Amino acid sequence: MPVVQWSHASRAPADFLQLKGPLARVKVGRHIPHPERPLQERTQWLKDIQSRSEVDALVDTGAFVSCIDTDFADLSGLQVIDTGEVTVHGVGGATKASVYMGLIFVSASPDIHFNGRLYGIKNLGKNSNPVIIGRDFLKRGLLVYSGFTGQFSFAM
């Protein structure tokens, strides 16, 4: 079972974890091509995802689904598969969301990734992180959060 552990190298890691929450370095890209697709297409996809910049994603156990900033999703080349019919509820109330098909790839461990629906939220990354890892991702593994040490880990 692949395991990845994160800690925040700061003077007071537990305080950082409380202030910022658990953040994971991820890359975001188009969803994984089906294994029966031509090898050239799958090879190009792998090169594309490896060339992506890393961003901090908030690991949010209160989020029912994983979300992405709509501008960031567009820059990442994600395809919209559903528009306007999905309502996402959050601290700011309910909002309509576009649904993207995409991949969240945890940089620290190539075996830990989420390939599926990402709910697009306008201006999500404006004051926070452009990606939220929700329970649809987390239900596939084990999350351990240590407030004492300022570390958390995820196994899948």
mmCIF file of C-alpha atoms in Angstrom:
data_model
loop_
_atom_site.group_PDB
_atom_site.id
_atom_site.type_symbol
_atom_site.label_atom_id
_atom_site.label_comp_id
_atom_site.label_asym_id
_atom_site.label_seq_id
_atom_site.Cartn_x
_atom_site.Cartn_y
_atom_site.Cartn_z
ATOM 1 C CA MET A 1 0.000 0.000 0.000
ATOM 2 C CA PRO A 2 1.663 3.280 -1.082
ATOM 3 C CA VAL A 3 1.967 5.807 1.745
ATOM 4 C CA VAL A 4 2.856 9.473 1.557
ATOM 5 C CA GLN A 5 3.597 11.634 4.591
ATOM 6 C CA TRP A 6 3.680 15.414 4.706
ATOM 7 C CA SER A 7 5.095 17.771 7.271
ATOM 8 C CA HIS A 8 5.552 21.500 7.170
ATOM 9 C CA ALA A 9 9.091 22.692 7.767
ATOM 10 C CA SER A 10 8.347 25.704 9.856
ATOM 11 C CA ARG A 11 9.221 26.845 13.331
ATOM 12 C CA ALA A 12 5.965 25.520 14.778
ATOM 13 C CA PRO A 13 4.620 22.781 12.453
ATOM 14 C CA ALA A 14 1.511 22.109 14.554
ATOM 15 C CA ASP A 15 0.597 25.819 14.395
ATOM 16 C CA PHE A 16 1.118 25.827 10.622
ATOM 17 C CA LEU A 17 -1.120 22.784 10.256
ATOM 18 C CA GLN A 18 -3.809 24.514 12.312
ATOM 19 C CA LEU A 19 -3.473 27.792 10.384
ATOM 20 C CA LYS A 20 -3.233 26.478 6.813
ATOM 21 C CA GLY A 21 -4.668 22.981 7.148
ATOM 22 C CA PRO A 22 -3.175 19.866 5.625
ATOM 23 C CA LEU A 23 -1.693 20.833 2.255
ATOM 24 C CA ALA A 24 -0.492 18.318 -0.321
ATOM 25 C CA ARG A 25 1.677 19.126 -3.341
ATOM 26 C CA VAL A 26 -0.192 17.913 -6.421
ATOM 27 C CA LYS A 27 -0.235 18.154 -10.182
ATOM 28 C CA VAL A 28 -3.505 18.382 -12.094
ATOM 29 C CA GLY A 29 -4.119 17.231 -15.641
ATOM 30 C CA ARG A 30 -6.406 15.473 -18.043
ATOM 31 C CA HIS A 31 -7.850 12.165 -16.882
ATOM 32 C CA ILE A 32 -5.881 8.978 -17.502
ATOM 33 C CA PRO A 33 -6.478 7.555 -20.987
ATOM 34 C CA HIS A 34 -8.094 4.139 -21.165
ATOM 35 C CA PRO A 35 -5.480 1.328 -21.352
ATOM 36 C CA GLU A 36 -6.789 0.347 -24.789
ATOM 37 C CA ARG A 37 -5.970 3.773 -26.238
ATOM 38 C CA PRO A 38 -2.895 3.868 -28.527
ATOM 39 C CA LEU A 39 0.488 3.775 -26.769
ATOM 40 C CA GLN A 40 1.473 7.107 -28.337
ATOM 41 C CA GLU A 41 -1.561 8.819 -26.756
ATOM 42 C CA ARG A 42 -0.808 7.347 -23.321
ATOM 43 C CA THR A 43 2.897 8.282 -23.614
ATOM 44 C CA GLN A 44 1.988 11.868 -24.531
ATOM 45 C CA TRP A 45 -0.395 12.028 -21.556
ATOM 46 C CA LEU A 46 2.390 10.895 -19.196
ATOM 47 C CA LYS A 47 4.807 13.528 -20.546
ATOM 48 C CA ASP A 48 2.103 16.165 -20.161
ATOM 49 C CA ILE A 49 1.321 15.344 -16.511
ATOM 50 C CA GLN A 50 5.034 15.161 -15.607
ATOM 51 C CA SER A 51 5.605 18.639 -17.044
ATOM 52 C CA ARG A 52 2.860 20.239 -14.937
ATOM 53 C CA SER A 53 3.645 22.681 -12.151
ATOM 54 C CA GLU A 54 2.907 21.620 -8.604
ATOM 55 C CA VAL A 55 0.294 23.434 -6.537
ATOM 56 C CA ASP A 56 -0.813 23.117 -2.933
ATOM 57 C CA ALA A 57 -4.113 21.294 -2.534
ATOM 58 C CA LEU A 58 -6.094 21.523 0.686
ATOM 59 C CA VAL A 59 -7.015 18.113 2.105
ATOM 60 C CA ASP A 60 -10.546 18.830 3.353
ATOM 61 C CA THR A 61 -12.401 16.101 5.239
ATOM 62 C CA GLY A 62 -15.451 18.382 5.294
ATOM 63 C CA ALA A 63 -15.679 18.500 1.498
ATOM 64 C CA PHE A 64 -17.995 15.861 0.057
ATOM 65 C CA VAL A 65 -16.347 16.173 -3.385
ATOM 66 C CA SER A 66 -13.008 17.346 -4.774
ATOM 67 C CA CYS A 67 -13.045 20.847 -6.251
ATOM 68 C CA ILE A 68 -10.898 22.928 -8.570
ATOM 69 C CA ASP A 69 -10.716 26.619 -9.410
ATOM 70 C CA THR A 70 -12.390 27.072 -12.825
ATOM 71 C CA ASP A 71 -9.579 29.248 -14.230
ATOM 72 C CA PHE A 72 -6.989 26.723 -13.045
ATOM 73 C CA ALA A 73 -9.022 23.868 -14.583
ATOM 74 C CA ASP A 74 -9.108 25.683 -17.919
ATOM 75 C CA LEU A 75 -5.345 26.352 -17.778
ATOM 76 C CA SER A 76 -4.814 22.663 -16.996
ATOM 77 C CA GLY A 77 -6.714 21.662 -20.147
ATOM 78 C CA LEU A 78 -9.494 19.830 -18.333
ATOM 79 C CA GLN A 79 -12.703 19.081 -20.216
ATOM 80 C CA VAL A 80 -16.077 20.203 -18.887
ATOM 81 C CA ILE A 81 -18.399 17.193 -18.841
ATOM 82 C CA ASP A 82 -21.421 18.826 -17.167
ATOM 83 C CA THR A 83 -22.412 22.463 -16.651
ATOM 84 C CA GLY A 84 -24.713 24.311 -14.349
ATOM 85 C CA GLU A 85 -26.684 21.350 -13.079
ATOM 86 C CA VAL A 86 -24.584 20.592 -10.029
ATOM 87 C CA THR A 87 -25.006 22.591 -6.828
ATOM 88 C CA VAL A 88 -22.114 22.676 -4.376
ATOM 89 C CA HIS A 89 -22.758 23.837 -0.816
ATOM 90 C CA GLY A 90 -20.012 25.541 1.174
ATOM 91 C CA VAL A 91 -19.324 28.194 3.749
ATOM 92 C CA GLY A 92 -20.446 30.895 1.311
ATOM 93 C CA GLY A 93 -23.711 29.096 0.541
ATOM 94 C CA ALA A 94 -24.792 27.136 -2.515
ATOM 95 C CA THR A 95 -23.280 27.709 -5.952
ATOM 96 C CA LYS A 96 -23.690 26.102 -9.368
ATOM 97 C CA ALA A 97 -20.601 24.229 -10.511
ATOM 98 C CA SER A 98 -19.249 22.969 -13.787
ATOM 99 C CA VAL A 99 -17.964 19.422 -13.613
ATOM 100 C CA TYR A 100 -14.567 18.625 -15.092
ATOM 101 C CA MET A 101 -13.049 15.231 -15.786
ATOM 102 C CA GLY A 102 -9.487 15.294 -14.528
ATOM 103 C CA LEU A 103 -6.684 13.826 -12.495
ATOM 104 C CA ILE A 104 -5.165 14.907 -9.178
ATOM 105 C CA PHE A 105 -1.705 13.379 -8.998
ATOM 106 C CA VAL A 106 0.073 13.492 -5.602
ATOM 107 C CA SER A 107 3.625 14.596 -6.391
ATOM 108 C CA ALA A 108 5.264 12.717 -3.505
ATOM 109 C CA SER A 109 3.912 9.329 -4.620
ATOM 110 C CA PRO A 110 3.025 8.433 -8.219
ATOM 111 C CA ASP A 111 0.762 5.628 -6.993
ATOM 112 C CA ILE A 112 -1.569 8.008 -5.165
ATOM 113 C CA HIS A 113 -3.908 9.774 -7.538
ATOM 114 C CA PHE A 114 -7.570 10.526 -8.147
ATOM 115 C CA ASN A 115 -8.983 10.165 -11.635
ATOM 116 C CA GLY A 116 -12.534 11.450 -11.839
ATOM 117 C CA ARG A 117 -14.942 14.345 -11.451
ATOM 118 C CA LEU A 118 -13.643 17.680 -10.169
ATOM 119 C CA TYR A 119 -16.233 20.328 -9.349
ATOM 120 C CA GLY A 120 -15.302 23.748 -10.729
ATOM 121 C CA ILE A 121 -15.678 26.679 -8.343
ATOM 122 C CA LYS A 122 -15.115 30.196 -9.656
ATOM 123 C CA ASN A 123 -12.403 32.096 -7.732
ATOM 124 C CA LEU A 124 -11.616 29.108 -5.476
ATOM 125 C CA GLY A 125 -7.885 29.790 -5.805
ATOM 126 C CA LYS A 126 -8.181 33.556 -5.339
ATOM 127 C CA ASN A 127 -7.668 33.523 -1.568
ATOM 128 C CA SER A 128 -6.774 29.903 -0.979
ATOM 129 C CA ASN A 129 -5.634 26.829 -2.834
ATOM 130 C CA PRO A 130 -6.788 26.080 -6.397
ATOM 131 C CA VAL A 131 -7.546 22.449 -5.547
ATOM 132 C CA ILE A 132 -9.507 20.865 -2.694
ATOM 133 C CA ILE A 133 -9.105 17.139 -2.106
ATOM 134 C CA GLY A 134 -12.474 15.955 -0.799
ATOM 135 C CA ARG A 135 -13.901 12.778 0.640
ATOM 136 C CA ASP A 136 -14.461 11.293 -2.845
ATOM 137 C CA PHE A 137 -10.646 11.009 -3.032
ATOM 138 C CA LEU A 138 -10.068 10.251 0.659
ATOM 139 C CA LYS A 139 -12.574 7.363 0.803
ATOM 140 C CA ARG A 140 -10.060 5.294 -1.157
ATOM 141 C CA GLY A 141 -7.454 5.273 1.576
ATOM 142 C CA LEU A 142 -6.384 6.030 5.130
ATOM 143 C CA LEU A 143 -5.745 9.596 6.320
ATOM 144 C CA VAL A 144 -3.829 10.149 9.568
ATOM 145 C CA TYR A 145 -3.660 13.685 11.000
ATOM 146 C CA SER A 146 -1.266 14.418 13.873
ATOM 147 C CA GLY A 147 -1.813 17.828 15.384
ATOM 148 C CA PHE A 148 0.980 17.181 17.904
ATOM 149 C CA THR A 149 3.673 16.829 15.242
ATOM 150 C CA GLY A 150 2.151 18.958 12.487
ATOM 151 C CA GLN A 151 2.184 15.995 10.119
ATOM 152 C CA PHE A 152 -0.376 14.017 8.198
ATOM 153 C CA SER A 153 -0.149 10.970 5.985
ATOM 154 C CA PHE A 154 -2.292 9.230 3.417
ATOM 155 C CA ALA A 155 -2.132 5.601 2.338
ATOM 156 C CA MET A 156 -3.979 4.182 -0.644
#
